[in-house]
mmCIF file of C-alpha atoms in Angstrom:
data_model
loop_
_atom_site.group_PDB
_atom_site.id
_atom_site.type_symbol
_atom_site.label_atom_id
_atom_site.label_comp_id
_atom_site.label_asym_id
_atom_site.label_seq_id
_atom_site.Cartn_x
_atom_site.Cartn_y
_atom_site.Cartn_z
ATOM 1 C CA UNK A 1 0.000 0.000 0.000
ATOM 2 C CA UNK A 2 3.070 2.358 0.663
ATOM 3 C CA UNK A 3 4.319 1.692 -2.010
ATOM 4 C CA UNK A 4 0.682 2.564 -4.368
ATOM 5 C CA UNK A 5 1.149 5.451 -2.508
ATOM 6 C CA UNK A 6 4.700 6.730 -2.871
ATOM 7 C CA UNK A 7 4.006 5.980 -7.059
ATOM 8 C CA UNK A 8 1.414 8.059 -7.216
ATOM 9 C CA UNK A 9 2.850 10.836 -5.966
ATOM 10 C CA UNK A 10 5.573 10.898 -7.995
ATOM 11 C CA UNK A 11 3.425 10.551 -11.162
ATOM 12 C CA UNK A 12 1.649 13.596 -9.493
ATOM 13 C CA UNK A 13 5.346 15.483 -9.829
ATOM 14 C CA UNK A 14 5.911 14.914 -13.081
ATOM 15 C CA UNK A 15 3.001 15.746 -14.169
ATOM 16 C CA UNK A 16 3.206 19.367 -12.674
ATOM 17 C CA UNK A 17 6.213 19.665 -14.088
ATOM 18 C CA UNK A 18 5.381 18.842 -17.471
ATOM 19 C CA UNK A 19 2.437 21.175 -17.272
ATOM 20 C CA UNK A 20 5.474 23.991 -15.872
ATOM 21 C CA UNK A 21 7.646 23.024 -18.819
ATOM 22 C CA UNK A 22 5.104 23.525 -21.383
ATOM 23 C CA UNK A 23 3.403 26.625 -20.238
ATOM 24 C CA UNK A 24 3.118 29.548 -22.579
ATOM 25 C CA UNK A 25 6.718 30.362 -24.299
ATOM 26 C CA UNK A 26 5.450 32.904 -26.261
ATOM 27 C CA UNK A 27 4.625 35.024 -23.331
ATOM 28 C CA UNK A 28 7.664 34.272 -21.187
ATOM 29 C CA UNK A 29 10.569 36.416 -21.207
ATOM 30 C CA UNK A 30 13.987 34.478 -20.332
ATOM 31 C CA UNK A 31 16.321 35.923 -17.882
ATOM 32 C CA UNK A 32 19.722 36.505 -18.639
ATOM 33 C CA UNK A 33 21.996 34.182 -17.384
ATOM 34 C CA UNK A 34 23.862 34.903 -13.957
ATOM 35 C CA UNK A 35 26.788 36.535 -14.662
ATOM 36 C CA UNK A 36 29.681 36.253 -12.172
ATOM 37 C CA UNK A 37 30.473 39.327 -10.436
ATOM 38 C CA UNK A 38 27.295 41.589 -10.898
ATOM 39 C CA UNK A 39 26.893 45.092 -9.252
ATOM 40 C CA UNK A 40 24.135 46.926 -7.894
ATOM 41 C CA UNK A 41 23.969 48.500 -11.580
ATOM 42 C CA UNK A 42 24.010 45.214 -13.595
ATOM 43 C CA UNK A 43 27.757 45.717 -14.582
ATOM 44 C CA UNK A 44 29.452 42.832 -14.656
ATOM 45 C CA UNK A 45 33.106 42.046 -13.279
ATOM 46 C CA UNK A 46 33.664 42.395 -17.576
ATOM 47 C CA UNK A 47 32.513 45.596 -17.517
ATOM 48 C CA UNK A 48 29.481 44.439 -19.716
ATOM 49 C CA UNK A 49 26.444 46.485 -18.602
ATOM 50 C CA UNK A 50 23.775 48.666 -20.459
ATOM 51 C CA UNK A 51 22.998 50.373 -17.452
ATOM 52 C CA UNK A 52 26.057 51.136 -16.657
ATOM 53 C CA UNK A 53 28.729 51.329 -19.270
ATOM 54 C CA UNK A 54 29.630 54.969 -18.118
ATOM 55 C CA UNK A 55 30.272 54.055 -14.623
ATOM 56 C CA UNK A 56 32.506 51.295 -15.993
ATOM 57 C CA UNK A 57 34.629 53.224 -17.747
ATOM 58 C CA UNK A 58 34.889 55.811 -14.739
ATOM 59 C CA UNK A 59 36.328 52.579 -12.726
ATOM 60 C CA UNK A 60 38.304 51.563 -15.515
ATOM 61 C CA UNK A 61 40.226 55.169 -15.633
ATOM 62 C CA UNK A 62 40.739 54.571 -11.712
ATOM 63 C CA UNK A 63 42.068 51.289 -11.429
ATOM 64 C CA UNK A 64 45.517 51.513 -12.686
ATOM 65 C CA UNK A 65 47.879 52.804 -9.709
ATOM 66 C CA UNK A 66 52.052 53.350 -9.674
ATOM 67 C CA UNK A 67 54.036 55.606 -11.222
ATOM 68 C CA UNK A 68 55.856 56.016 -14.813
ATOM 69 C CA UNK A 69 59.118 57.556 -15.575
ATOM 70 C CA UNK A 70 59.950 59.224 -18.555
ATOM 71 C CA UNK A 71 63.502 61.179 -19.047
ATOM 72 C CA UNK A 72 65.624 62.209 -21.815
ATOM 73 C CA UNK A 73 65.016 64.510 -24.755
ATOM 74 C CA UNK A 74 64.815 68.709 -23.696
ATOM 75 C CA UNK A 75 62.784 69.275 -27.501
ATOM 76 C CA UNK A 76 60.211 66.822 -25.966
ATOM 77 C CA UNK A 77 59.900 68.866 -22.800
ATOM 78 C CA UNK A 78 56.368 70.102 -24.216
ATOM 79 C CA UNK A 79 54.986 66.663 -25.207
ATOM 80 C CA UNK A 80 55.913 64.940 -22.777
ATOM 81 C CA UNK A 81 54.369 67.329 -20.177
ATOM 82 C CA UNK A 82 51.392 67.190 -22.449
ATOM 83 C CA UNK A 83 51.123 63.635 -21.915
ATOM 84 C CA UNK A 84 51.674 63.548 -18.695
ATOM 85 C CA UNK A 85 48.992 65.787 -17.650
ATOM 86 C CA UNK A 86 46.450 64.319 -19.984
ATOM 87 C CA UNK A 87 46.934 61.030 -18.780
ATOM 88 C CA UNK A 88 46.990 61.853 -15.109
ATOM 89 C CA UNK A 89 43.739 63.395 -15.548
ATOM 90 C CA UNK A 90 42.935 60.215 -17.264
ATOM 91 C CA UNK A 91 44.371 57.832 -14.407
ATOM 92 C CA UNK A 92 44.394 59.994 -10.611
ATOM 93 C CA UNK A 93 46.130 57.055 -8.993
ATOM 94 C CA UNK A 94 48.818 56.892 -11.564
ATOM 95 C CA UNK A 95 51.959 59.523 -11.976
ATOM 96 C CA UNK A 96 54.008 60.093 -14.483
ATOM 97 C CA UNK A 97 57.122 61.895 -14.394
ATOM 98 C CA UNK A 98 59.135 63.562 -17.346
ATOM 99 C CA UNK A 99 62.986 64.687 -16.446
ATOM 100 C CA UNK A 100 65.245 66.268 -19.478
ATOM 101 C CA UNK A 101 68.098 65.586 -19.629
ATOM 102 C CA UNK A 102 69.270 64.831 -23.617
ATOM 103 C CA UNK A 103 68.285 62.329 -25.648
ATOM 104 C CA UNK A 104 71.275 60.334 -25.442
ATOM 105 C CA UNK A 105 70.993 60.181 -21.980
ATOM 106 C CA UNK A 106 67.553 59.485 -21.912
ATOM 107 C CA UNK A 107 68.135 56.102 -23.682
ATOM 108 C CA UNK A 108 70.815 55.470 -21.529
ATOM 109 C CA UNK A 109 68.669 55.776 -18.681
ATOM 110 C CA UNK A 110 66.401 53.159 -19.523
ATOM 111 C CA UNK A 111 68.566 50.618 -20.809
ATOM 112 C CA UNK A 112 70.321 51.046 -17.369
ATOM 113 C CA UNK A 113 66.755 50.695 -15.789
ATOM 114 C CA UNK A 114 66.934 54.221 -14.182
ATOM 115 C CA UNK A 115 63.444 54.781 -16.402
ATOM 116 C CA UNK A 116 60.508 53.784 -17.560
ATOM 117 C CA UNK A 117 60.893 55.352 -21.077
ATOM 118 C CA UNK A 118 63.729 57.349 -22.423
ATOM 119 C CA UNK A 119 62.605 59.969 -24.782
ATOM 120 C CA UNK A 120 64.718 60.856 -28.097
ATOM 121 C CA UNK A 121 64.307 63.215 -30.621
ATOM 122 C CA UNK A 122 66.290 61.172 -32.680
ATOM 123 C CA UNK A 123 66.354 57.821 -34.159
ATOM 124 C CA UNK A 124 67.945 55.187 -32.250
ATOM 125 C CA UNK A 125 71.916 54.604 -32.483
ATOM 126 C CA UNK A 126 72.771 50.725 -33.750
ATOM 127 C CA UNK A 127 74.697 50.254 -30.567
ATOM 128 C CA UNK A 128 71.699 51.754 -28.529
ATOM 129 C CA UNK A 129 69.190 48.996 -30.402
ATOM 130 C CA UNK A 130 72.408 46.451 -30.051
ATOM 131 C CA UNK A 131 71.924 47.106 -26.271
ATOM 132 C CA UNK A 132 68.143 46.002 -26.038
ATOM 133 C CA UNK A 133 66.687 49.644 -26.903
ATOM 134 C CA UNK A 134 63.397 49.543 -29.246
ATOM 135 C CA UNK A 135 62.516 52.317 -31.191
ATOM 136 C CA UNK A 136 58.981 52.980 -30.425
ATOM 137 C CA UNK A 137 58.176 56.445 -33.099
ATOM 138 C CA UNK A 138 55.153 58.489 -31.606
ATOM 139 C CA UNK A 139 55.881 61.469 -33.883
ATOM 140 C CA UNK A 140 57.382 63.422 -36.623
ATOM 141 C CA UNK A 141 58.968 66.732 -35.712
ATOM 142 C CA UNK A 142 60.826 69.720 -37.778
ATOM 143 C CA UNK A 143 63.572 70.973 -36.849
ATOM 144 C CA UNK A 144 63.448 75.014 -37.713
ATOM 145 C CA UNK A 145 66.285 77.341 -38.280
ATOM 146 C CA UNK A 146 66.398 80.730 -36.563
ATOM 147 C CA UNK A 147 67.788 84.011 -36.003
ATOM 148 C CA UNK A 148 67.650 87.200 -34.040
ATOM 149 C CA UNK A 149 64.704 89.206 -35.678
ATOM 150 C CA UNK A 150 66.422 91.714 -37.129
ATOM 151 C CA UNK A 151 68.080 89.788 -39.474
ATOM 152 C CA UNK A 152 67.142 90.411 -43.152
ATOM 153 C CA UNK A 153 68.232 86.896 -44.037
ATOM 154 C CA UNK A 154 64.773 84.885 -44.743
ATOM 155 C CA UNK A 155 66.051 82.267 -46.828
ATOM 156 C CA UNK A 156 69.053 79.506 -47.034
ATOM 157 C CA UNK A 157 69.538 76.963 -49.216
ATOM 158 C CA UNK A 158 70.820 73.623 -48.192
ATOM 159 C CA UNK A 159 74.421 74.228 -49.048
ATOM 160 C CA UNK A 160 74.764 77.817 -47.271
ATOM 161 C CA UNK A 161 73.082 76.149 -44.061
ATOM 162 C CA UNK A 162 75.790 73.529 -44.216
ATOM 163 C CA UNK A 163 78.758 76.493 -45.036
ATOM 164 C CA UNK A 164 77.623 78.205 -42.559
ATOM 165 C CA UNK A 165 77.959 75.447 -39.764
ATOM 166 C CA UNK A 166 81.185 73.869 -41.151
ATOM 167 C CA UNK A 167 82.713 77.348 -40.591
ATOM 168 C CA UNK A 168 83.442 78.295 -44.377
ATOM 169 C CA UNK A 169 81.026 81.238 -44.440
ATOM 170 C CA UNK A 170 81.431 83.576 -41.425
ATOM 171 C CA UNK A 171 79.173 85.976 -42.808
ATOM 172 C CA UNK A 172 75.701 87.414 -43.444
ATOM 173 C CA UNK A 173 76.966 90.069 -46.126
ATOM 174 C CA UNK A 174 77.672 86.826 -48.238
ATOM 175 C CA UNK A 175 74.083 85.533 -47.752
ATOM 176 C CA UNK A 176 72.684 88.763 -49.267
ATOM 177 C CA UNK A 177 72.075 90.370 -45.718
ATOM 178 C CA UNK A 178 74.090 92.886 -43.319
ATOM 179 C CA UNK A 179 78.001 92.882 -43.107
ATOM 180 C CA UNK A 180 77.411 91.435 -39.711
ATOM 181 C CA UNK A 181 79.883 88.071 -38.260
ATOM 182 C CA UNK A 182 77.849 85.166 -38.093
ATOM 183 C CA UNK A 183 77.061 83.504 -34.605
ATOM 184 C CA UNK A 184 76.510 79.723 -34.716
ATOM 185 C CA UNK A 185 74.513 78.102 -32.026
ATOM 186 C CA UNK A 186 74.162 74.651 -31.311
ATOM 187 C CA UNK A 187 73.163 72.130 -28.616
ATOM 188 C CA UNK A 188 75.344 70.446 -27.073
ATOM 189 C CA UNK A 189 76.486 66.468 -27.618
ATOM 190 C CA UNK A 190 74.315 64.252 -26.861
ATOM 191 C CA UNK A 191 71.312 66.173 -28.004
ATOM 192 C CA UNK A 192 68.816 64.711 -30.132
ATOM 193 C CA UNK A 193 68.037 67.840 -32.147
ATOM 194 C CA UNK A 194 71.555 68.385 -32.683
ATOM 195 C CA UNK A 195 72.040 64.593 -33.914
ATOM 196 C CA UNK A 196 69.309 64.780 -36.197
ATOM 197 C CA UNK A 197 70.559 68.144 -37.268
ATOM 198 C CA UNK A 198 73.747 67.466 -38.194
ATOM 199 C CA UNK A 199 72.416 64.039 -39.705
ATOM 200 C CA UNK A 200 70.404 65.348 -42.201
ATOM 201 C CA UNK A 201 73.143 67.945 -43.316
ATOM 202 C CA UNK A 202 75.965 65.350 -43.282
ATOM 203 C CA UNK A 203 77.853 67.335 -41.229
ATOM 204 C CA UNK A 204 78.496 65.247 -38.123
ATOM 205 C CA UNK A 205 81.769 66.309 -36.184
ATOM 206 C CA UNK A 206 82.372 68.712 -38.460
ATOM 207 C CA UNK A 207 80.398 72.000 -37.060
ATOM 208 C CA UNK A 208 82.247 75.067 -35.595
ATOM 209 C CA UNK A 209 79.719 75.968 -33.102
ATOM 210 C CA UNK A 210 80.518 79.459 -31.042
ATOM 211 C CA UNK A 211 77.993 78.064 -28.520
ATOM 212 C CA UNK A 212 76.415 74.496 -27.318
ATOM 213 C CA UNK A 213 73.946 74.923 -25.879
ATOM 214 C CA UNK A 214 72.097 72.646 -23.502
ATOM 215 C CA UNK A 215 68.511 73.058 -24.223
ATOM 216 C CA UNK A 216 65.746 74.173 -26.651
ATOM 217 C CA UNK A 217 64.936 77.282 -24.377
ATOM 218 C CA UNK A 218 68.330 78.648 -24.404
ATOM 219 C CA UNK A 219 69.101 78.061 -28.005
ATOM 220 C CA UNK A 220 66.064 80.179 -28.493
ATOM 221 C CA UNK A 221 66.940 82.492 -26.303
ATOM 222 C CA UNK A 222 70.429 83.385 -27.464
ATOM 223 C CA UNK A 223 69.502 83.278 -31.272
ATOM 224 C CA UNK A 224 66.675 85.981 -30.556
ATOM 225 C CA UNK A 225 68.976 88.202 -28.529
ATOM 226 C CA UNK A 226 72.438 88.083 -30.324
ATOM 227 C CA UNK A 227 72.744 90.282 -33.843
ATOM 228 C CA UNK A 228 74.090 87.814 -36.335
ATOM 229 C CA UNK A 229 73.161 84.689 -34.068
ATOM 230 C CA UNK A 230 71.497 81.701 -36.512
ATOM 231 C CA UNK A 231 70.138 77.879 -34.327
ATOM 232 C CA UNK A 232 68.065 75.440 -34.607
ATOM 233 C CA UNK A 233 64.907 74.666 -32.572
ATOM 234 C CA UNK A 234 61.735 72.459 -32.565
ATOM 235 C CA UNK A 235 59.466 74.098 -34.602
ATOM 236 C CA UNK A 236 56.854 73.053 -32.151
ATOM 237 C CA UNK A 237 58.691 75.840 -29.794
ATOM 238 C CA UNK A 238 59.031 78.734 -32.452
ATOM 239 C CA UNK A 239 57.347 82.338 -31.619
ATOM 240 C CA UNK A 240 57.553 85.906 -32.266
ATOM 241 C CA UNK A 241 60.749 86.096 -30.730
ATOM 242 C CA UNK A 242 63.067 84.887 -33.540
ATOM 243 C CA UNK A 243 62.762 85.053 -37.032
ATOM 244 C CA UNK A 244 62.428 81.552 -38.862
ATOM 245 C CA UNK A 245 64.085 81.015 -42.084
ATOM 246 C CA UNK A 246 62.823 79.322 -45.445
ATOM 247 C CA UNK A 247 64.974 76.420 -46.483
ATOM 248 C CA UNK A 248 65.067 76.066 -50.383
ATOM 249 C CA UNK A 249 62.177 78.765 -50.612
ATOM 250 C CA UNK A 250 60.331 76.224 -48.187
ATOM 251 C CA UNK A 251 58.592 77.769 -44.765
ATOM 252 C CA UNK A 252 58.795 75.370 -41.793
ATOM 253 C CA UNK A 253 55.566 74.151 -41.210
ATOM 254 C CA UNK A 254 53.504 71.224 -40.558
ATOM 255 C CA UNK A 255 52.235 71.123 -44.312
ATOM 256 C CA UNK A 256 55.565 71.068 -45.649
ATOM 257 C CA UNK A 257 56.972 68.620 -43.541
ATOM 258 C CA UNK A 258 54.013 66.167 -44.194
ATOM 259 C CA UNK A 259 54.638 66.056 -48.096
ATOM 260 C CA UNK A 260 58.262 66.136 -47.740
ATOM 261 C CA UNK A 261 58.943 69.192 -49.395
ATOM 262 C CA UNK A 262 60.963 70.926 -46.158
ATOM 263 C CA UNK A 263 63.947 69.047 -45.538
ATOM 264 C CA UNK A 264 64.861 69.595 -41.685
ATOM 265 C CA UNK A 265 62.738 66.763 -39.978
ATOM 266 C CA UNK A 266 63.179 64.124 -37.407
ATOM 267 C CA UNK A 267 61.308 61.424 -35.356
ATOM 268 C CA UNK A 268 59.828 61.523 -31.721
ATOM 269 C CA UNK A 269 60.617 58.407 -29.764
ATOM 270 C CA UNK A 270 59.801 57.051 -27.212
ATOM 271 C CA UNK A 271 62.292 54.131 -26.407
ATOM 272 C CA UNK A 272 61.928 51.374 -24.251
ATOM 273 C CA UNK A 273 64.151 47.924 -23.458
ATOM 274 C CA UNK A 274 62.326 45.411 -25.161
ATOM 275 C CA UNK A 275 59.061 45.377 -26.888
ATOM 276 C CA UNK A 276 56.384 47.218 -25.472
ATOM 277 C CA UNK A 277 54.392 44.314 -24.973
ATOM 278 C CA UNK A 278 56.885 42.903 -22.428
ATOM 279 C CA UNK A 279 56.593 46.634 -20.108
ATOM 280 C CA UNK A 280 54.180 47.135 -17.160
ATOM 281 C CA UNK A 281 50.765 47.418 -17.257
ATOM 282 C CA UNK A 282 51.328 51.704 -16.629
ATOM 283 C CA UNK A 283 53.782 51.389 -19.571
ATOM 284 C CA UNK A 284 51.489 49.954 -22.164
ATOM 285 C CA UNK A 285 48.714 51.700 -20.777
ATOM 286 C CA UNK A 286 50.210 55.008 -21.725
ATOM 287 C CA UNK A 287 51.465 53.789 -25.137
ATOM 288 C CA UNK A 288 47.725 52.840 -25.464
ATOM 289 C CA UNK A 289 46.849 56.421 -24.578
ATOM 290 C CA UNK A 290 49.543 57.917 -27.302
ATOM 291 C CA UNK A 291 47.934 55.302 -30.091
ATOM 292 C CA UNK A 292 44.330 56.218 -29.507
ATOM 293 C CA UNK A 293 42.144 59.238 -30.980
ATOM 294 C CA UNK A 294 43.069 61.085 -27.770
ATOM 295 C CA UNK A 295 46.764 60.709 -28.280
ATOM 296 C CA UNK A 296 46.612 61.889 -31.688
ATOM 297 C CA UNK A 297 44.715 64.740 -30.716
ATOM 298 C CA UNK A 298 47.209 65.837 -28.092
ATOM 299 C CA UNK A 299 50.469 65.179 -30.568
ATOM 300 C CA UNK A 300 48.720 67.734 -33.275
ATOM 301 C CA UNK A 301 47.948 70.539 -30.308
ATOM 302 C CA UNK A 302 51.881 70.748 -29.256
ATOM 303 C CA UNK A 303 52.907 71.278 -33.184
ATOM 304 C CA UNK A 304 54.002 67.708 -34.110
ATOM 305 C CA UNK A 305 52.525 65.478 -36.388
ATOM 306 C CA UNK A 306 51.240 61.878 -35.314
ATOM 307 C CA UNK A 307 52.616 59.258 -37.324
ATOM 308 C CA UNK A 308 48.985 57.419 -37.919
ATOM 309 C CA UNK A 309 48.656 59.965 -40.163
#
């Protein structure tokens, strides 16, 4: 008799569950599936959320913490400071710090581990890539050349900017301008606008520089205040204060440095030892930032052009 009973009851079971089973799909709406992790919001630990894909992102920008240090190149300087503010504002728990101290020195600083990233305004040595450095290019720069504004000199061709800094044309009276001596400034060794400079003239070792000087600012600084002073500067630094001369007929500007037609350019880089896939989390997190529609944005406000372009 038990056992009648206990039978029956389970065909009672099954029945109820096949009416459960077959009840109305049309009219049922199925539940997402439990997702691990789920907030108050419905943003998952993936960050996967209709209702709250903003908020995600805001914890996104807040969870990377530490510090990043970049050093090296002075015609970075503005750039660099550039990104470092952006991304800060990006990332509040994260620092990153930019010193200057020369390109070469820069590289030398991360390859020695001193730095996160060693900036260069110049394209990496052999012995510096022998050593474990990788060129990592983030932008394309021109190098303009200046003088003190009252110089009626607004042109040079290729071959008078290398006689002139080779020492076989001392001066501006045979240029077409004032019987005035010729003061050439120059940064000082090591510098990556002065590498790239001389570089692209083929006049390594060969300059006869009155003064090396050993940053951007000061090169600017004594070519706008000494008569008959001509340097070289970042043209994302230029300003009233100097006057900045055609090269070939060519004016130094972003334009003419995109199609090739001005001569005087070099590469922004930001080096690191080893691929950038094998850095920190910080690391490739701010190379992200460089490489995304933000980056670009910030690389064409300081005067440089971004080389996704």
């Amino acid at each position: 008799m038990k056992k009648k009973i206990f039978a029956l009851a389970a065909a009672g079971a099954m029945a109820l569950g096949m009416i459960a089973c077959g009840s109305e799909p049309s009219s049922v709406t199925t539940a997402a599936p439990e997702t691990k992790g789920t907030t108050e919001a419905g943003t998952t630990e993936a960050g996967k959320s209709s209702a709250g894909a903003e908020e995600t992102t805001a914890e996104e920008k807040t969870e990377l913490k530490g510090s990043v240090i970049m050093a090296g190149s002075t015609s970075m300087e503005k750039f660099a400071n550039a990104l470092a503010e952006a991304f800060m504002e990006d990332h509040p728990d994260v620092t990153v710090q930019a010193e200057f101290t020369g390109s070469s020195a820069g590289v030398e600083s991360v390859l020695a581990g001193q730095c996160d990233i060693g900036n260069s305004s110049r394209n990496l040595k052999d012995e510096e890539k022998g050593k474990g450095a990788v060129e990592n290019i983030v932008a394309i720069d021109g190098i303009a050349v200046v003088t003190d504004p009252s110089n009626t000199v607004d042109n040079l061709t290729k071959e008078q900017l290398i006689s002139i800094y080779t020492g076989e044309v001392t001066n501006w009276s045979d240029l077409g301008g004032s019987n005035m001596p010729i003061v050439v400034v120059g940064r000082e060794a090591g510098s990556g606008t002065r590498g790239a400079f001389e570089e692209i003239l083929g006049i390594e070792d060969a300059c006869k520089y009155a003064n090396e000087l050993d940053s951007t600012g000061a090169v600017m600084a004594k070519a706008a205040s000494i008569p008959g002073a001509i340097g070289y500067v970042s043209l994302d630094v230029i300003d009233e204060s100097v006057n900045v001369l055609k090269l070939e007929g060519i004016e130094a500007n972003e334009a003419n440095i995109k199609d090739g037609s001005y001569f005087l350019s070099r590469p922004f880089v930001m080096a690191t030892k080893g691929e950038i896939s094998e850095q920190n989390e910080l690391v490739q997190a701010l190379f992200d930032y460089v490489h995304s529609d933000k980056g670009t944005e910030l690389i064409s406000s300081v005067g440089l052009i971004p080389v996704t372009e």
